[in-house]
mmCIF file of C-alpha atoms in Angstrom:
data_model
loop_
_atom_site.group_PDB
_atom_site.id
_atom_site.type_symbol
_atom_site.label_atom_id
_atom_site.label_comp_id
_atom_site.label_asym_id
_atom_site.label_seq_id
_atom_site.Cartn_x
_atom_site.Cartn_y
_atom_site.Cartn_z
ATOM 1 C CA UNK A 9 42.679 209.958 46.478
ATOM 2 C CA UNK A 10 39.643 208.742 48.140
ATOM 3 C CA UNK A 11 37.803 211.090 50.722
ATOM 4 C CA UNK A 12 38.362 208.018 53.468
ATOM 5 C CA UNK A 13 41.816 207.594 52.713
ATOM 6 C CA UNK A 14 42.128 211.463 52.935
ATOM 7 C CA UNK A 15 40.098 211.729 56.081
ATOM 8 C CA UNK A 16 42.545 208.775 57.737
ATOM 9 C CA UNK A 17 45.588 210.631 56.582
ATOM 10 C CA UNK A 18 43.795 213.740 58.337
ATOM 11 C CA UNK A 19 43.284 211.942 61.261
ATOM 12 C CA UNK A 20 46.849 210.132 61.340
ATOM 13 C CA UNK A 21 48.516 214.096 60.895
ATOM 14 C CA UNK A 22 46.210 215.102 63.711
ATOM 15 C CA UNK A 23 47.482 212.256 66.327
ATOM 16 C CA UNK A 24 50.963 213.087 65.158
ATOM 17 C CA UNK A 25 50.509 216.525 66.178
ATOM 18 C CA UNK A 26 49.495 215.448 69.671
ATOM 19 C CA UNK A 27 51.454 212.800 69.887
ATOM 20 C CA UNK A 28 54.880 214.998 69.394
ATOM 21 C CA UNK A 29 53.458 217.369 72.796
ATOM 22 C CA UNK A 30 53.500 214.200 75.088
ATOM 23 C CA UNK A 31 56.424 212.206 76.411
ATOM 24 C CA UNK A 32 57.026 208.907 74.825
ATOM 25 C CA UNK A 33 55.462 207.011 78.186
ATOM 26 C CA UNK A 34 52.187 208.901 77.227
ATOM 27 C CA UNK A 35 53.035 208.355 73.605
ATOM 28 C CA UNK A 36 52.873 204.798 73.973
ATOM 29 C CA UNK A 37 50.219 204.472 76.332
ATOM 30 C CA UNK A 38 47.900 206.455 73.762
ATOM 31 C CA UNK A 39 48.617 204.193 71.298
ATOM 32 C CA UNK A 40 47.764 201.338 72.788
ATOM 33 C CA UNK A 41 44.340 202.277 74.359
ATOM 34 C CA UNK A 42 43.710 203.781 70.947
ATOM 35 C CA UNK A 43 44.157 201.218 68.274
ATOM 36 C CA UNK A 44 44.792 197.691 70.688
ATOM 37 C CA UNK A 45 46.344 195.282 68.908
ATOM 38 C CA UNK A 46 47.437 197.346 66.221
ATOM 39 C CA UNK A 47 48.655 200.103 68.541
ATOM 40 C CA UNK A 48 50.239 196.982 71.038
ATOM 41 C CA UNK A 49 52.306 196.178 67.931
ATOM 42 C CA UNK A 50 53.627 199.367 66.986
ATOM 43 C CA UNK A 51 54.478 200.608 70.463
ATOM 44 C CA UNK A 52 56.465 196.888 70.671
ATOM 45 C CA UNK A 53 58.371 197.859 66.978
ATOM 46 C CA UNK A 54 59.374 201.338 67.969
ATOM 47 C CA UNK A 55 61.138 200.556 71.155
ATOM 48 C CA UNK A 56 63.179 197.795 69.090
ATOM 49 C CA UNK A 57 63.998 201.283 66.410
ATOM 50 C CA UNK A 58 65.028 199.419 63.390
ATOM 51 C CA UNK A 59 61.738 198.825 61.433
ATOM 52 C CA UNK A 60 61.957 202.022 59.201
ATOM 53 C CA UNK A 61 63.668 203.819 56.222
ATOM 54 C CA UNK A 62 62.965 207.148 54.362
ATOM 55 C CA UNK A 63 63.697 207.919 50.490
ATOM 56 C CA UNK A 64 65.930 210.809 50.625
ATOM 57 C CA UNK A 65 63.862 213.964 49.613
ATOM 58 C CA UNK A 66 60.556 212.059 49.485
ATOM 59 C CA UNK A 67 57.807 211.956 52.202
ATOM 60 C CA UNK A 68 58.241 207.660 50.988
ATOM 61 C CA UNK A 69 59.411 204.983 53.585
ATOM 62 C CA UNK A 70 59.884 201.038 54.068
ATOM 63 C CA UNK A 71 58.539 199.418 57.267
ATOM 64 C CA UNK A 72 59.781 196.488 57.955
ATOM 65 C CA UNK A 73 57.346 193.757 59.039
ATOM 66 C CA UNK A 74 57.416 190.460 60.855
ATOM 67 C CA UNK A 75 58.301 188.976 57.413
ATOM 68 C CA UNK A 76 58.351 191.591 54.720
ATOM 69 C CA UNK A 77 58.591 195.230 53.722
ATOM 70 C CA UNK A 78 56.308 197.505 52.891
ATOM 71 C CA UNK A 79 56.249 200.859 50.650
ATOM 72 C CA UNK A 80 54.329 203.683 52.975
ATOM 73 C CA UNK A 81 53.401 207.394 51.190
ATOM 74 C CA UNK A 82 53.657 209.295 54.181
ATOM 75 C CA UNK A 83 50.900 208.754 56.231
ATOM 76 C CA UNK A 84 48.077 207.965 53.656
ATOM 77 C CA UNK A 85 48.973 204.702 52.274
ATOM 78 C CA UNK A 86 50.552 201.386 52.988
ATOM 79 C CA UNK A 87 51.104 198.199 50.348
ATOM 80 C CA UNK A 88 50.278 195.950 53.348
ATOM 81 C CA UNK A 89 47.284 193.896 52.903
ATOM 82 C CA UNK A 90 45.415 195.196 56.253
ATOM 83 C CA UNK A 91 45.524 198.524 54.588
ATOM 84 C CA UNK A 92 44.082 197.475 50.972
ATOM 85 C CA UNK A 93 41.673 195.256 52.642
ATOM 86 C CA UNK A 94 40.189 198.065 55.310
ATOM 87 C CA UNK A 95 40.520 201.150 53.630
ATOM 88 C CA UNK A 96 40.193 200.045 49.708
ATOM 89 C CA UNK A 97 37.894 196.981 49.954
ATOM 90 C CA UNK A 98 35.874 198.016 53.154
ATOM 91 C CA UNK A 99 36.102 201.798 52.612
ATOM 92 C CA UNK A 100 36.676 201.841 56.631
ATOM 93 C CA UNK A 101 39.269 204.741 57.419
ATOM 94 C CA UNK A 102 41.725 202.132 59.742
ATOM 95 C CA UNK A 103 45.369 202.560 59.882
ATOM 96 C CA UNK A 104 47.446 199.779 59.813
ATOM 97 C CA UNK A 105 50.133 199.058 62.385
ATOM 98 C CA UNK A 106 52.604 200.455 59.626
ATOM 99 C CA UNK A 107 50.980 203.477 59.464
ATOM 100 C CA UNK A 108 50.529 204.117 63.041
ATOM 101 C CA UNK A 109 54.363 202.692 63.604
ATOM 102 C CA UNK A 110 55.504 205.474 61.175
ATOM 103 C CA UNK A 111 53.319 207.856 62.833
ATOM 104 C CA UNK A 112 54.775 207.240 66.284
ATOM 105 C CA UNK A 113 58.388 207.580 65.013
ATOM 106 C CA UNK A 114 57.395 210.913 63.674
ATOM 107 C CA UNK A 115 55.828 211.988 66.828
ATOM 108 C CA UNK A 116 58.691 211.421 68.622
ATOM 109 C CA UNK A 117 61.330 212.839 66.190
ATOM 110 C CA UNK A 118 63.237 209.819 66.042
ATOM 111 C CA UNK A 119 66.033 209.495 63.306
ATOM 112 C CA UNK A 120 65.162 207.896 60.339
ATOM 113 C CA UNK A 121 67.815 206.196 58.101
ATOM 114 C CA UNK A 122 67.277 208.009 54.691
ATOM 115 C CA UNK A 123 69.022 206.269 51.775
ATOM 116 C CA UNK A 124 68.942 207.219 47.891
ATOM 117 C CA UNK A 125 67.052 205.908 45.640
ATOM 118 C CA UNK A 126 69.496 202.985 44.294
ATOM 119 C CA UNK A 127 69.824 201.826 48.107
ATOM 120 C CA UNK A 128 66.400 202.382 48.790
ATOM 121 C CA UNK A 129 65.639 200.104 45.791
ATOM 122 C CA UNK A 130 67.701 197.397 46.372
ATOM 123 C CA UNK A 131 66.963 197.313 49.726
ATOM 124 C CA UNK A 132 63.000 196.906 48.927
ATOM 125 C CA UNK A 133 63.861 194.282 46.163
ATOM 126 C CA UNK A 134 65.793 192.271 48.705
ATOM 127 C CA UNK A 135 63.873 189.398 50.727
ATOM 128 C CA UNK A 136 61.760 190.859 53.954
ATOM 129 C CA UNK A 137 64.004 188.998 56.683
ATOM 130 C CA UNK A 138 67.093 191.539 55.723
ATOM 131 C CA UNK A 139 67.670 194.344 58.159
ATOM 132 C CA UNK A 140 68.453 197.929 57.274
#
């Protein structure tokens, strides 16, 4: 893995970390001064709760976008084209609002539908306005 993408996952874990020791008002406000629109966005998608699912047994999730899905490693990757074009084509450590999203979830401990891999597949296969 690249050192930038490494540092960004770095970074992400470290957020996380203080993220999860503040309550979800100062969760949110963080957020938002922190990464503006980005931050706006995720902040907006957690409080609706139904943007995410986890492989069972894998650190691997879908977030559910405005109008698709899209495969996240943990924190240090995301198929969404804000993520290949600023961290792959740039080289500029940036989360996306998927990553930062899954990040807040994770901060705050909140449940995460985990399917197996069959439902996980079909599920990713299917068109992006499906819900979970």
């Amino acid at each position: 893995m690249p050192a930038y993408a490494s540092n960004m996952q770095e970074a992400l874990q470290v957020l996380l970390d203080k993220l999860s020791d503040m309550s979800e008002g100062e969760r949110l406000k963080v957020l938002a001064s922190l990464f503006g629109r980005r931050g706006k966005k995720a902040v907006s998608a957690f409080k609706i709760n139904d943007s995410i699912m986890k492989l069972q047994g894998y650190d691997i999730y879908i977030v559910k976008g405005d109008k698709k899905k899209y495969l996240l490693f943990g924190l240090s990757y995301c198929s969404c084209e804000d993520f290949y074009l600023n961290n792959v084509l740039r080289k500029i450590s940036k989360p996306c609002y998927h990553q930062l999203l899954l990040a807040l979830v994770l901060a705050a401990k909140t449940p995460i539908k985990e399917v197996n891999i069959n439902d996980f597949k079909k599920y990713l296969e299917s068109d992006g306005a499906s819900s979970f």
